[in-house]
PDB file of N, CA and C in Angstrom:
ATOM      1  N   MET M 108       9.784 -15.204  69.538  1.00 66.00           N
ATOM      2  CA  MET M 108       9.444 -13.825  69.780  1.00 66.00           C
ATOM      3  C   MET M 108      10.514 -13.201  70.684  1.00 66.00           C
ATOM      4  N   ARG M 109      10.841 -11.971  70.417  1.00 70.00           N
ATOM      5  CA  ARG M 109      11.900 -11.273  71.146  1.00 70.00           C
ATOM      6  C   ARG M 109      11.402 -10.804  72.517  1.00 70.00           C
ATOM      7  N   ASP M 110      12.257 -10.952  73.521  1.00 71.00           N
ATOM      8  CA  ASP M 110      11.945 -10.489  74.870  1.00 71.00           C
ATOM      9  C   ASP M 110      12.327  -9.016  74.978  1.00 71.00           C
ATOM     10  N   ASN M 111      11.337  -8.145  75.087  1.00 71.00           N
ATOM     11  CA  ASN M 111      11.581  -6.707  75.141  1.00 71.00           C
ATOM     12  C   ASN M 111      11.728  -6.167  76.556  1.00 71.00           C
ATOM     13  N   SER M 112      11.776  -7.032  77.545  1.00 72.00           N
ATOM     14  CA  SER M 112      11.846  -6.547  78.916  1.00 72.00           C
ATOM     15  C   SER M 112      13.178  -5.867  79.223  1.00 72.00           C
ATOM     16  N   PHE M 113      14.195  -6.130  78.419  1.00 75.00           N
ATOM     17  CA  PHE M 113      15.494  -5.503  78.645  1.00 75.00           C
ATOM     18  C   PHE M 113      15.863  -4.529  77.533  1.00 75.00           C
ATOM     19  N   ASP M 114      14.897  -4.165  76.731  1.00 79.00           N
ATOM     20  CA  ASP M 114      15.131  -3.211  75.650  1.00 79.00           C
ATOM     21  C   ASP M 114      15.258  -1.812  76.243  1.00 79.00           C
ATOM     22  N   ARG M 115      16.357  -1.149  75.966  1.00 83.00           N
ATOM     23  CA  ARG M 115      16.621   0.160  76.559  1.00 83.00           C
ATOM     24  C   ARG M 115      16.406   1.297  75.561  1.00 83.00           C
ATOM     25  N   THR M 116      15.636   1.047  74.512  1.00 87.00           N
ATOM     26  CA  THR M 116      15.404   2.060  73.486  1.00 87.00           C
ATOM     27  C   THR M 116      14.718   3.293  74.061  1.00 87.00           C
ATOM     28  N   ILE M 117      13.692   3.091  74.844  1.00 84.00           N
ATOM     29  CA  ILE M 117      12.962   4.227  75.419  1.00 84.00           C
ATOM     30  C   ILE M 117      13.884   5.031  76.326  1.00 84.00           C
ATOM     31  N   GLU M 118      14.651   4.342  77.138  1.00 82.00           N
ATOM     32  CA  GLU M 118      15.597   5.033  78.029  1.00 82.00           C
ATOM     33  C   GLU M 118      16.611   5.841  77.226  1.00 82.00           C
ATOM     34  N   ARG M 119      17.150   5.249  76.166  1.00 86.00           N
ATOM     35  CA  ARG M 119      18.119   5.973  75.321  1.00 86.00           C
ATOM     36  C   ARG M 119      17.486   7.199  74.677  1.00 86.00           C
ATOM     37  N   ASN M 120      16.249   7.077  74.234  1.00 87.00           N
ATOM     38  CA  ASN M 120      15.562   8.217  73.620  1.00 87.00           C
ATOM     39  C   ASN M 120      15.361   9.348  74.617  1.00 87.00           C
ATOM     40  N   TYR M 121      14.970   9.017  75.843  1.00 83.00           N
ATOM     41  CA  TYR M 121      14.811  10.053  76.867  1.00 83.00           C
ATOM     42  C   TYR M 121      16.140  10.722  77.190  1.00 83.00           C
ATOM     43  N   ILE M 122      17.187   9.941  77.318  1.00 83.00           N
ATOM     44  CA  ILE M 122      18.504  10.504  77.618  1.00 83.00           C
ATOM     45  C   ILE M 122      18.948  11.433  76.501  1.00 83.00           C
ATOM     46  N   GLN M 123      18.737  11.023  75.269  1.00 88.00           N
ATOM     47  CA  GLN M 123      19.113  11.861  74.131  1.00 88.00           C
ATOM     48  C   GLN M 123      18.327  13.170  74.147  1.00 88.00           C
ATOM     49  N   LYS M 124      17.036  13.095  74.432  1.00 87.00           N
ATOM     50  CA  LYS M 124      16.196  14.300  74.485  1.00 87.00           C
ATOM     51  C   LYS M 124      16.673  15.240  75.585  1.00 87.00           C
ATOM     52  N   TRP M 125      16.886  14.711  76.783  1.00 88.00           N
ATOM     53  CA  TRP M 125      17.276  15.563  77.903  1.00 88.00           C
ATOM     54  C   TRP M 125      18.668  16.143  77.710  1.00 88.00           C
ATOM     55  N   ARG M 126      19.584  15.408  77.109  1.00 90.00           N
ATOM     56  CA  ARG M 126      20.924  15.971  76.860  1.00 90.00           C
ATOM     57  C   ARG M 126      20.854  17.141  75.894  1.00 90.00           C
ATOM     58  N   PHE M 127      20.001  17.035  74.889  1.00 92.00           N
ATOM     59  CA  PHE M 127      19.813  18.146  73.963  1.00 92.00           C
ATOM     60  C   PHE M 127      19.238  19.349  74.703  1.00 92.00           C
ATOM     61  N   LEU M 128      18.219  19.100  75.530  1.00 94.00           N
ATOM     62  CA  LEU M 128      17.597  20.193  76.273  1.00 94.00           C
ATOM     63  C   LEU M 128      18.574  20.828  77.258  1.00 94.00           C
ATOM     64  N   ILE M 129      19.413  20.031  77.884  1.00 94.00           N
ATOM     65  CA  ILE M 129      20.382  20.567  78.841  1.00 94.00           C
ATOM     66  C   ILE M 129      21.382  21.466  78.139  1.00 94.00           C
ATOM     67  N   ALA M 130      21.862  21.053  76.985  1.00 94.00           N
ATOM     68  CA  ALA M 130      22.807  21.891  76.237  1.00 94.00           C
ATOM     69  C   ALA M 130      22.152  23.212  75.845  1.00 94.00           C
ATOM     70  N   GLU M 131      20.902  23.140  75.422  1.00 96.00           N
ATOM     71  CA  GLU M 131      20.185  24.352  75.032  1.00 96.00           C
ATOM     72  C   GLU M 131      19.906  25.234  76.252  1.00 96.00           C
ATOM     73  N   TYR M 132      19.557  24.612  77.373  1.00 96.00           N
ATOM     74  CA  TYR M 132      19.301  25.345  78.616  1.00 96.00           C
ATOM     75  C   TYR M 132      20.554  26.106  79.064  1.00 96.00           C
ATOM     76  N   GLU M 133      21.693  25.449  79.009  1.00 96.00           N
ATOM     77  CA  GLU M 133      22.935  26.103  79.414  1.00 96.00           C
ATOM     78  C   GLU M 133      23.267  27.271  78.497  1.00 96.00           C
ATOM     79  N   ALA M 134      22.952  27.156  77.223  1.00 97.00           N
ATOM     80  CA  ALA M 134      23.162  28.274  76.296  1.00 97.00           C
ATOM     81  C   ALA M 134      22.256  29.450  76.658  1.00 97.00           C
ATOM     82  N   VAL M 135      21.026  29.159  77.049  1.00 97.00           N
ATOM     83  CA  VAL M 135      20.106  30.226  77.461  1.00 97.00           C
ATOM     84  C   VAL M 135      20.644  30.908  78.716  1.00 97.00           C
ATOM     85  N   LYS M 136      21.092  30.117  79.681  1.00 96.00           N
ATOM     86  CA  LYS M 136      21.608  30.676  80.929  1.00 96.00           C
ATOM     87  C   LYS M 136      22.833  31.559  80.695  1.00 96.00           C
ATOM     88  N   GLU M 137      23.646  31.210  79.707  1.00 96.00           N
ATOM     89  CA  GLU M 137      24.859  31.979  79.410  1.00 96.00           C
ATOM     90  C   GLU M 137      24.594  33.126  78.449  1.00 96.00           C
ATOM     91  N   GLY M 138      23.361  33.234  77.957  1.00 95.00           N
ATOM     92  CA  GLY M 138      23.009  34.311  77.040  1.00 95.00           C
ATOM     93  C   GLY M 138      23.465  34.082  75.612  1.00 95.00           C
ATOM     94  N   ARG M 139      23.758  32.828  75.255  1.00 96.00           N
ATOM     95  CA  ARG M 139      24.236  32.496  73.912  1.00 96.00           C
ATOM     96  C   ARG M 139      23.143  31.971  72.993  1.00 96.00           C
ATOM     97  N   SER M 140      21.942  31.808  73.495  1.00 95.00           N
ATOM     98  CA  SER M 140      20.869  31.224  72.691  1.00 95.00           C
ATOM     99  C   SER M 140      20.219  32.282  71.810  1.00 95.00           C
ATOM    100  N   PRO M 141      20.216  32.065  70.493  1.00 94.00           N
ATOM    101  CA  PRO M 141      19.543  33.023  69.614  1.00 94.00           C
ATOM    102  C   PRO M 141      18.019  32.885  69.659  1.00 94.00           C
ATOM    103  N   GLN M 142      17.534  31.748  70.128  1.00 96.00           N
ATOM    104  CA  GLN M 142      16.098  31.474  70.099  1.00 96.00           C
ATOM    105  C   GLN M 142      15.374  31.943  71.368  1.00 96.00           C
ATOM    106  N   PHE M 143      16.047  31.881  72.514  1.00 96.00           N
ATOM    107  CA  PHE M 143      15.394  32.194  73.786  1.00 96.00           C
ATOM    108  C   PHE M 143      16.164  33.279  74.524  1.00 96.00           C
ATOM    109  N   ARG M 144      15.427  34.234  75.045  1.00 95.00           N
ATOM    110  CA  ARG M 144      16.050  35.300  75.837  1.00 95.00           C
ATOM    111  C   ARG M 144      16.036  34.955  77.317  1.00 95.00           C
ATOM    112  N   ARG M 145      14.993  34.233  77.732  1.00 96.00           N
ATOM    113  CA  ARG M 145      14.843  33.891  79.144  1.00 96.00           C
ATOM    114  C   ARG M 145      14.565  32.402  79.294  1.00 96.00           C
ATOM    115  N   VAL M 146      14.848  31.901  80.483  1.00 96.00           N
ATOM    116  CA  VAL M 146      14.633  30.486  80.764  1.00 96.00           C
ATOM    117  C   VAL M 146      13.139  30.151  80.707  1.00 96.00           C
ATOM    118  N   GLY M 147      12.293  31.068  81.123  1.00 96.00           N
ATOM    119  CA  GLY M 147      10.845  30.830  81.065  1.00 96.00           C
ATOM    120  C   GLY M 147      10.364  30.581  79.648  1.00 96.00           C
ATOM    121  N   ASP M 148      10.941  31.300  78.700  1.00 97.00           N
ATOM    122  CA  ASP M 148      10.599  31.071  77.290  1.00 97.00           C
ATOM    123  C   ASP M 148      11.007  29.658  76.863  1.00 97.00           C
ATOM    124  N   PHE M 149      12.161  29.233  77.322  1.00 97.00           N
ATOM    125  CA  PHE M 149      12.674  27.885  77.040  1.00 97.00           C
ATOM    126  C   PHE M 149      11.712  26.824  77.575  1.00 97.00           C
ATOM    127  N   TYR M 150      11.288  26.979  78.840  1.00 97.00           N
ATOM    128  CA  TYR M 150      10.364  26.015  79.446  1.00 97.00           C
ATOM    129  C   TYR M 150       9.048  25.955  78.677  1.00 97.00           C
ATOM    130  N   ARG M 151       8.484  27.101  78.362  1.00 97.00           N
ATOM    131  CA  ARG M 151       7.202  27.139  77.643  1.00 97.00           C
ATOM    132  C   ARG M 151       7.309  26.495  76.265  1.00 97.00           C
ATOM    133  N   HIS M 152       8.382  26.782  75.560  1.00 97.00           N
ATOM    134  CA  HIS M 152       8.556  26.237  74.213  1.00 97.00           C
ATOM    135  C   HIS M 152       8.636  24.710  74.232  1.00 97.00           C
ATOM    136  N   HIS M 153       9.321  24.164  75.225  1.00 95.00           N
ATOM    137  CA  HIS M 153       9.514  22.715  75.281  1.00 95.00           C
ATOM    138  C   HIS M 153       8.435  22.005  76.095  1.00 95.00           C
ATOM    139  N   GLY M 154       7.474  22.747  76.631  1.00 95.00           N
ATOM    140  CA  GLY M 154       6.344  22.133  77.324  1.00 95.00           C
ATOM    141  C   GLY M 154       6.720  21.456  78.619  1.00 95.00           C
ATOM    142  N   THR M 155       7.629  22.031  79.357  1.00 93.00           N
ATOM    143  CA  THR M 155       8.020  21.478  80.642  1.00 93.00           C
ATOM    144  C   THR M 155       7.941  22.571  81.694  1.00 93.00           C
ATOM    145  N   CYS M 156       7.898  22.159  82.943  1.00 94.00           N
ATOM    146  CA  CYS M 156       7.905  23.150  84.017  1.00 94.00           C
ATOM    147  C   CYS M 156       9.311  23.211  84.608  1.00 94.00           C
ATOM    148  N   SER M 157       9.579  24.274  85.314  1.00 95.00           N
ATOM    149  CA  SER M 157      10.930  24.469  85.842  1.00 95.00           C
ATOM    150  C   SER M 157      11.299  23.384  86.850  1.00 95.00           C
ATOM    151  N   GLN M 158      10.338  22.931  87.652  1.00 96.00           N
ATOM    152  CA  GLN M 158      10.635  21.922  88.665  1.00 96.00           C
ATOM    153  C   GLN M 158      11.072  20.606  88.027  1.00 96.00           C
ATOM    154  N   THR M 159      10.347  20.175  87.022  1.00 91.00           N
ATOM    155  CA  THR M 159      10.694  18.923  86.350  1.00 91.00           C
ATOM    156  C   THR M 159      12.038  19.034  85.663  1.00 91.00           C
ATOM    157  N   PHE M 160      12.247  20.127  84.956  1.00 94.00           N
ATOM    158  CA  PHE M 160      13.515  20.280  84.254  1.00 94.00           C
ATOM    159  C   PHE M 160      14.673  20.343  85.235  1.00 94.00           C
ATOM    160  N   ARG M 161      14.525  21.115  86.315  1.00 94.00           N
ATOM    161  CA  ARG M 161      15.608  21.252  87.291  1.00 94.00           C
ATOM    162  C   ARG M 161      15.907  19.914  87.969  1.00 94.00           C
ATOM    163  N   LYS M 162      14.893  19.075  88.161  1.00 91.00           N
ATOM    164  CA  LYS M 162      15.108  17.759  88.754  1.00 91.00           C
ATOM    165  C   LYS M 162      16.063  16.948  87.890  1.00 91.00           C
ATOM    166  N   TYR M 163      15.793  16.890  86.598  1.00 88.00           N
ATOM    167  CA  TYR M 163      16.654  16.123  85.702  1.00 88.00           C
ATOM    168  C   TYR M 163      17.992  16.815  85.475  1.00 88.00           C
ATOM    169  N   TYR M 164      17.989  18.121  85.456  1.00 93.00           N
ATOM    170  CA  TYR M 164      19.237  18.866  85.275  1.00 93.00           C
ATOM    171  C   TYR M 164      20.169  18.632  86.464  1.00 93.00           C
ATOM    172  N   ASN M 165      19.640  18.663  87.674  1.00 92.00           N
ATOM    173  CA  ASN M 165      20.470  18.415  88.856  1.00 92.00           C
ATOM    174  C   ASN M 165      20.978  16.979  88.891  1.00 92.00           C
ATOM    175  N   ARG M 166      20.165  16.030  88.458  1.00 88.00           N
ATOM    176  CA  ARG M 166      20.636  14.640  88.371  1.00 88.00           C
ATOM    177  C   ARG M 166      21.772  14.521  87.361  1.00 88.00           C
ATOM    178  N   TYR M 167      21.634  15.240  86.256  1.00 89.00           N
ATOM    179  CA  TYR M 167      22.687  15.252  85.240  1.00 89.00           C
ATOM    180  C   TYR M 167      23.982  15.818  85.824  1.00 89.00           C
ATOM    181  N   LEU M 168      23.891  16.924  86.549  1.00 91.00           N
ATOM    182  CA  LEU M 168      25.082  17.532  87.141  1.00 91.00           C
ATOM    183  C   LEU M 168      25.728  16.606  88.167  1.00 91.00           C
ATOM    184  N   GLN M 169      24.920  15.915  88.962  1.00 92.00           N
ATOM    185  CA  GLN M 169      25.452  15.006  89.969  1.00 92.00           C
ATOM    186  C   GLN M 169      26.109  13.778  89.350  1.00 92.00           C
ATOM    187  N   SER M 170      25.652  13.382  88.173  1.00 86.00           N
ATOM    188  CA  SER M 170      26.220  12.194  87.526  1.00 86.00           C
ATOM    189  C   SER M 170      27.609  12.465  86.970  1.00 86.00           C
ATOM    190  N   GLY M 171      27.913  13.731  86.709  1.00 82.00           N
ATOM    191  CA  GLY M 171      29.236  14.079  86.210  1.00 82.00           C
ATOM    192  C   GLY M 171      29.411  13.911  84.719  1.00 82.00           C
ATOM    193  N   ASP M 172      28.334  13.676  83.987  1.00 69.00           N
ATOM    194  CA  ASP M 172      28.444  13.499  82.523  1.00 69.00           C
ATOM    195  C   ASP M 172      28.661  14.806  81.853  1.00 69.00           C
TER     196      ASP M 172
END
């Protein structure tokens, strides 16, 4: 039986999701998003709150990726 304690699939999926959201968030902030006019619309559509999103967004910025 395979040892799944070191399987990073879930982590990779979360990273992929947040990177997509970050790219979309930056487009909204720059006014380039055809789907969202305001950041609040973005948060509501994706079912997240601003505090949670900003926490991960700031971690992303600090990581330098």
